[in-house]
Amino acid sequence: MPDATHPRPPLTPPPTAAPDTPPASATPKAPPASATPATSAARAASAARAASAADASASLVARARELGALAGKHAADADRERRLHPDVVRGVAEAGFGRHFVPVRWGGADGTFADLLAAVARVGEGCTSAAWVAALAATVPRMAAHLPRQGQAEVWSDGPDTLLVGALMPLGRAERAAGGWRLTGTWSYVSGVDFSDWALVCARTAEDGVEVPRYFALPREAYTIRDTWFTVGMRGTGSNTLSVDDVYVPDHRVCTRAAVLDGECPDAPADCTRVPLKAVNGLSFAAPVLGAAKGLLAEWTRWAAPRITGTGDGDPRLAENALRHGVLARAAGEVDGAELLLDRTARAADAGALDPLLTARGGRDCALAAELLLTAADRLFRAAGTSAQVEGSPFERGWRDVSAAVSHLVLRFEPAATAYAQAVLTAQRETLSGGLSGSPELEP
């Protein structure tokens, strides 16, 4: 299929805070009595920016409800057109998803995982595809914050609402060049790429004879887009193909994948950047599914309520009513259980200090939550009968989206189970070698 570069609708981001001035490493935590007015003013400005960022993170959840309603209004169109409506993409930026994990120094929010989970799920109740794009619009900048300072300055030179997309599997190849790299590659399934300002792509490099995957930040003019996204579900994500042909990327726009996976970012002023990707990667993909399942549950409840009350005045002893009661209770319990698992993962990440066992537990819990949500969606879809399968019904698009989303590699349970089991057994061996007995325990 020939290249097709889609125009990106103009976005009108909200006003941004001025970039922070990096403090000197010798700056004391509390200003001495002899501090100059300029120093005190700089500290006050920095504190004000931090407070503003905290407010922005909290307001994301409130704005997400409005975005969910807007996305729901355009959900059928997005499913048909295989891309989000420009107003919805604009709404993702205006709600603050793009800036959520951007460092405060660039006007971002340095936000929390718990707020992001809640906000994405709210959007997902209206449109799973919009929630998916919103989640990644927040997540990819957190990874880009591992770039050297000069690279970050370039990525966010136009403000913290810059839309970054990610092509995160090492499918490209980069060769050393003076002061940087020559990059070539093709990456499929890049969600929201039609509207992107920058992309973060992963490629293989060689270092002393050893293959080292690295991330490369590319401005929009450095890559082309091919229209390749024809799927059963999640159609509105517009996850088309991104290609790069022998593009030069300077070193300051490059970081290793290992640094992102392990949360190695000494320059990061906020804890959210230092959280290992493998501890929270599943949240970005499970949160939209949580919202979709909640939306399906609400729709099924509206559908079932008059049918239950209209059957023997709702007599629970009647088999048909008992069946529907069971569907409602089980599906609601499955959705609640998934939400609890995801919320615990998010709050553990926000608390910081994730050891290997907690990191592996995060991956396990996200994958397990995805299974619970799929089970709930299947249960509701089947219980709605043949009418649920009619194209355009309140159930069929949500069911297709959930079924497609949980097939993502990051949400597969078997790899997560292996990583978790290995972490548990390693911790147990270390405990026993220290002269203690018993299995390691995990704090909730």
XYZ file of C-alpha atoms in Angstrom:
444
model
C 0.000 0.000 0.000
C 1.448 3.442 -0.877
C 2.520 5.931 1.765
C -0.322 8.073 3.046
C 0.608 10.868 5.416
C -2.522 12.069 7.183
C -2.752 15.733 8.212
C -2.758 16.299 11.947
C -5.531 18.610 13.198
C -4.261 21.742 14.930
C -4.450 21.459 18.682
C -4.861 24.364 21.051
C -3.049 23.424 24.247
C -3.743 25.211 27.509
C -1.200 27.773 28.727
C 1.940 26.152 30.059
C 4.194 27.031 32.932
C 7.638 28.407 32.155
C 10.401 25.774 32.075
C 12.108 25.268 35.369
C 15.717 26.247 35.876
C 17.650 23.150 37.000
C 18.890 23.673 40.582
C 22.557 23.374 41.371
C 23.534 20.124 43.033
C 24.854 21.992 46.067
C 21.583 23.821 46.750
C 20.470 23.122 50.366
C 16.950 21.951 51.019
C 16.109 24.969 53.172
C 17.344 28.482 52.284
C 19.780 29.973 54.805
C 19.030 33.290 56.406
C 21.485 34.965 54.021
C 19.671 33.730 50.874
C 19.374 36.424 48.235
C 15.955 37.673 47.141
C 16.606 36.196 43.690
C 17.324 32.767 45.174
C 14.215 32.878 47.349
C 12.110 33.988 44.388
C 13.437 31.118 42.258
C 12.587 28.624 44.984
C 9.117 30.106 45.392
C 8.548 29.900 41.635
C 9.705 26.284 41.598
C 7.351 25.423 44.486
C 4.487 27.167 42.693
C 5.164 25.146 39.556
C 5.181 21.927 41.567
C 1.849 22.853 43.187
C 0.409 23.708 39.778
C 1.569 20.335 38.452
C -0.163 18.532 41.336
C -3.376 20.389 40.570
C -3.048 19.450 36.888
C -2.679 15.773 37.771
C -5.807 15.848 39.919
C -7.823 17.836 37.372
C -7.022 15.211 34.737
C -9.531 12.878 36.380
C -12.250 15.532 36.367
C -11.653 16.460 32.724
C -11.605 12.818 31.707
C -15.339 12.504 32.333
C -16.053 15.262 29.783
C -13.630 13.684 27.339
C -15.308 10.306 27.793
C -18.673 11.825 26.881
C -17.180 13.508 23.810
C -15.383 10.322 22.756
C -18.563 8.293 23.241
C -20.409 10.663 20.939
C -17.838 10.009 18.203
C -17.118 6.336 19.005
C -19.141 4.875 16.148
C -17.483 7.253 13.682
C -14.038 6.355 15.014
C -14.825 2.664 14.603
C -15.919 3.232 11.007
C -13.146 5.687 10.007
C -10.406 3.719 11.827
C -9.110 6.838 13.563
C -10.297 9.200 16.255
C -12.258 12.326 15.467
C -9.980 15.409 15.531
C -12.091 16.914 18.332
C -11.368 13.868 20.479
C -7.613 14.100 19.824
C -7.787 17.780 20.714
C -9.662 16.821 23.864
C -6.927 14.363 24.861
C -4.421 17.234 24.818
C -6.694 19.744 26.520
C -7.543 17.293 29.309
C -3.837 17.039 30.118
C -2.982 13.468 29.146
C 0.059 14.459 27.089
C 1.613 16.476 29.905
C 0.703 14.070 32.721
C 4.175 12.505 33.085
C 6.174 15.311 31.446
C 8.754 16.717 33.893
C 7.741 19.930 35.657
C 10.793 21.678 34.208
C 9.110 21.513 30.790
C 5.704 22.585 32.091
C 4.408 19.081 32.745
C 2.560 17.614 35.707
C 4.915 14.865 36.988
C 1.630 13.062 37.661
C 0.664 9.859 39.418
C -0.225 6.427 38.098
C -3.372 6.280 40.237
C -4.735 9.460 38.651
C -3.887 8.206 35.177
C -5.628 4.869 35.791
C -8.794 6.596 36.968
C -8.774 9.108 34.113
C -8.160 6.564 31.346
C -10.865 4.262 32.696
C -13.367 7.133 32.652
C -12.579 7.858 29.008
C -12.836 4.147 28.244
C -16.431 4.061 29.447
C -17.223 6.217 26.421
C -14.729 4.894 23.840
C -12.053 2.251 24.322
C -9.974 3.516 21.393
C -9.912 7.073 22.737
C -8.850 5.769 26.148
C -6.085 3.697 24.547
C -4.682 6.705 22.700
C -4.998 8.872 25.833
C -3.138 6.295 27.939
C -0.264 6.097 25.479
C -0.221 9.879 25.056
C 0.648 9.976 28.763
C 2.911 6.936 28.906
C 5.309 7.588 26.017
C 6.423 11.002 27.389
C 7.384 9.288 30.658
C 9.752 7.165 28.610
C 11.023 10.171 26.665
C 11.964 11.773 29.994
C 14.900 9.298 30.048
C 16.496 11.155 27.129
C 19.426 13.486 27.816
C 18.350 16.974 28.900
C 19.031 18.521 25.472
C 16.837 15.930 23.780
C 14.003 16.570 26.225
C 14.266 20.293 25.518
C 13.802 19.623 21.804
C 10.873 17.239 22.258
C 8.968 19.694 24.465
C 10.163 22.915 22.831
C 6.562 23.679 21.790
C 5.132 22.847 25.202
C 4.228 19.829 27.347
C 1.149 18.867 25.311
C 3.251 17.649 22.396
C 1.742 14.355 21.211
C 4.320 11.564 21.306
C 3.591 8.106 19.966
C 5.599 4.969 20.599
C 6.949 2.134 18.471
C 8.536 0.225 21.269
C 9.650 -3.112 19.839
C 13.248 -3.180 18.500
C 12.277 -3.624 14.851
C 14.637 -1.037 13.379
C 18.383 -0.923 12.937
C 20.746 1.947 13.766
C 24.391 2.341 12.783
C 26.916 4.645 14.437
C 27.569 8.019 12.812
C 29.454 11.107 13.947
C 27.696 12.390 17.073
C 24.697 10.125 16.604
C 23.110 7.314 14.604
C 21.689 6.507 11.149
C 18.293 4.895 11.714
C 16.193 2.730 9.382
C 13.125 0.654 10.190
C 9.425 -0.050 9.927
C 7.118 -0.365 12.919
C 3.517 -1.577 12.740
C 0.663 -0.879 15.146
C 1.636 2.646 16.249
C -1.511 3.954 17.930
C -2.509 7.548 17.194
C 0.384 8.040 14.786
C -1.688 10.065 12.295
C -1.932 12.891 14.824
C 1.581 12.697 16.241
C 4.154 15.479 16.688
C 7.033 13.163 17.679
C 7.656 9.424 17.813
C 9.803 7.321 20.123
C 10.947 4.201 18.254
C 13.108 1.278 19.290
C 15.945 -0.143 17.218
C 18.844 -2.545 17.587
C 22.368 -1.177 17.845
C 25.776 -2.811 18.284
C 28.077 -1.881 21.153
C 31.395 -3.720 21.539
C 29.954 -6.658 19.633
C 26.841 -6.812 21.841
C 23.345 -5.947 20.600
C 21.841 -3.057 22.578
C 18.245 -1.905 21.918
C 17.857 1.871 22.073
C 15.014 4.368 21.856
C 15.227 7.172 19.298
C 13.121 10.359 19.412
C 12.030 11.560 15.968
C 10.188 14.739 14.921
C 7.195 14.322 12.624
C 9.092 15.203 9.448
C 11.518 12.298 10.003
C 9.004 9.485 9.397
C 6.242 8.466 7.018
C 2.939 6.749 7.763
C 1.193 3.960 5.863
C -2.509 3.227 6.265
C -2.464 -0.417 7.377
C -4.885 -0.639 10.336
C -7.773 -2.956 9.359
C -8.896 -4.939 12.405
C -11.826 -6.518 14.218
C -11.546 -4.334 17.318
C -9.898 -1.162 18.611
C -10.354 0.302 15.141
C -10.443 3.894 16.330
C -6.852 3.803 17.572
C -5.589 4.257 14.004
C -2.583 2.068 14.800
C -0.932 2.448 11.409
C 2.614 1.730 10.250
C 5.532 4.118 10.798
C 8.621 3.980 8.569
C 12.069 5.610 8.766
C 14.654 5.509 5.995
C 18.270 6.320 6.892
C 17.471 9.229 9.210
C 20.209 10.840 11.314
C 19.430 10.984 15.057
C 21.844 12.859 17.367
C 22.989 11.225 20.593
C 20.997 13.646 22.738
C 17.771 12.154 21.351
C 18.743 8.562 22.185
C 18.596 6.414 25.339
C 18.902 2.690 26.020
C 15.811 0.536 26.380
C 17.329 -0.997 29.511
C 17.318 2.399 31.230
C 13.586 2.769 30.600
C 12.725 -0.817 31.562
C 14.636 -0.504 34.840
C 13.728 3.114 35.616
C 17.353 4.281 35.532
C 17.078 8.045 35.223
C 19.392 9.831 37.686
C 18.480 13.220 36.201
C 14.757 12.749 36.876
C 13.437 15.108 39.577
C 10.214 13.098 40.011
C 9.628 9.548 41.211
C 7.196 8.782 38.385
C 10.021 8.795 35.828
C 12.139 6.385 37.838
C 9.484 3.660 38.062
C 10.596 0.630 36.007
C 8.537 0.303 32.837
C 8.090 -3.433 33.402
C 6.288 -2.675 36.689
C 3.610 -0.464 35.120
C 3.592 -1.171 31.396
C 0.425 -3.222 31.693
C -1.478 -0.303 33.249
C -1.410 1.645 29.986
C -3.161 -1.201 28.173
C -5.403 -2.559 30.934
C -6.854 0.813 31.986
C -8.768 1.330 28.707
C -10.141 -2.208 29.013
C -11.296 -1.466 32.562
C -13.240 1.514 31.255
C -14.724 -0.520 28.399
C -15.860 -3.263 30.777
C -17.434 -0.687 33.090
C -19.246 0.785 30.127
C -20.509 -2.646 29.063
C -21.652 -3.414 32.602
C -23.589 -0.144 32.840
C -25.187 -0.724 29.445
C -26.126 -4.308 30.294
C -27.657 -3.195 33.588
C -29.812 -0.636 31.750
C -30.803 -3.334 29.262
C -31.561 -5.985 31.889
C -33.410 -3.892 34.485
C -36.776 -3.649 32.660
C -36.549 -7.297 31.605
C -36.058 -8.396 35.202
C -38.872 -6.250 36.587
C -41.104 -7.287 33.703
C -40.676 -10.992 34.441
C -42.976 -11.920 37.321
C -42.524 -8.476 38.856
C -38.850 -9.271 39.348
C -39.473 -12.447 41.376
C -35.944 -13.781 42.111
C -37.293 -17.349 42.311
C -37.942 -17.377 38.574
C -35.124 -19.053 36.660
C -34.785 -16.276 34.097
C -34.423 -13.611 36.771
C -32.013 -15.723 38.788
C -29.856 -16.123 35.690
C -29.725 -12.392 35.102
C -29.022 -11.713 38.758
C -26.080 -14.088 38.562
C -24.714 -12.449 35.415
C -24.915 -9.005 36.980
C -23.282 -10.046 40.248
C -20.483 -12.072 38.670
C -19.617 -9.514 35.999
C -19.649 -6.659 38.518
C -17.425 -8.678 40.842
C -14.992 -9.441 38.048
C -14.787 -5.764 37.075
C -14.350 -4.726 40.711
C -11.628 -7.331 41.216
C -9.748 -6.139 38.139
C -9.987 -2.536 39.287
C -8.605 -3.419 42.713
C -5.636 -5.203 41.146
C -4.889 -2.297 38.816
C -5.320 0.290 41.555
C -2.892 -1.587 43.798
C -0.354 -1.687 40.979
C -0.737 2.053 40.375
C -0.445 2.971 44.051
C 2.584 0.746 44.554
C 4.267 2.561 41.671
C 3.360 5.940 43.150
C 4.852 4.885 46.485
C 8.186 4.169 44.763
C 10.967 1.826 45.922
C 9.757 -1.101 43.806
C 11.877 -4.189 44.367
C 12.025 -7.008 41.779
C 9.174 -8.866 43.481
C 6.807 -5.884 43.476
C 7.816 -5.119 39.902
C 6.904 -8.650 38.810
C 3.684 -8.511 40.797
C 2.641 -5.414 38.866
C 2.968 -7.264 35.572
C 1.113 -10.273 36.943
C -1.746 -8.194 38.318
C -2.249 -6.263 35.072
C -2.404 -9.477 33.058
C -4.739 -11.119 35.571
C -6.980 -8.040 35.563
C -7.181 -8.226 31.765
C -8.364 -11.838 31.997
C -11.048 -10.882 34.528
C -12.262 -8.042 32.334
C -12.455 -10.271 29.269
C -14.427 -12.837 31.252
C -16.869 -10.132 32.363
C -17.265 -8.784 28.823
C -17.876 -12.276 27.427
C -20.415 -12.990 30.153
C -22.384 -9.791 29.489
C -22.253 -10.197 25.725
C -23.578 -13.768 25.825
C -26.297 -12.908 28.333
C -27.654 -10.146 26.089
C -28.557 -12.736 23.465
C -28.725 -12.418 19.707
C -29.638 -8.722 19.837
C -26.182 -7.935 21.226
C -24.583 -9.204 18.030
C -26.391 -6.784 15.762
C -23.998 -4.279 14.247
C -24.376 -0.964 16.021
C -25.838 -2.476 19.193
C -24.631 -1.040 22.513
C -22.695 -4.243 23.161
C -20.958 -5.389 19.996
C -18.327 -2.649 19.616
C -17.386 -2.785 23.309
C -17.086 -6.550 23.200
C -14.931 -6.389 20.059
C -12.703 -3.752 21.622
C -12.169 -5.671 24.861
C -11.459 -8.905 22.988
C -8.904 -7.172 20.761
C -7.233 -5.119 23.492
C -6.507 -7.996 25.862
C -4.628 -9.838 23.109
C -1.806 -7.306 23.444
C 1.533 -8.934 24.252
C 1.948 -6.930 27.469
C -1.334 -8.340 28.857
C -0.599 -12.018 28.230
C -0.630 -13.895 31.497
C 1.925 -16.639 30.820
C 5.013 -14.383 30.473
C 3.859 -12.354 33.481
C 3.371 -15.544 35.494
C 6.877 -16.744 34.648
C 8.430 -13.419 35.644
C 6.488 -13.404 38.911
C 7.356 -16.997 39.794
C 11.029 -16.376 39.090
C 10.987 -13.277 41.300
C 9.303 -15.170 44.145
C 11.747 -18.075 43.948
C 14.743 -15.734 43.776
C 13.530 -13.836 46.826
C 12.971 -17.089 48.677
C 16.494 -18.295 47.904
C 17.931 -15.002 49.120
C 15.854 -15.217 52.301
C 16.989 -18.768 53.016
C 20.625 -17.969 52.279
C 20.389 -15.259 54.904
C 19.517 -17.841 57.513
C 15.776 -17.132 57.634
C 12.904 -19.479 56.916
C 9.565 -19.059 55.241
C 8.381 -17.479 52.044
C 8.763 -13.787 51.291
C 5.689 -11.721 51.997
C 4.282 -8.892 49.916
C 2.849 -5.802 51.500
C -0.519 -4.787 50.048
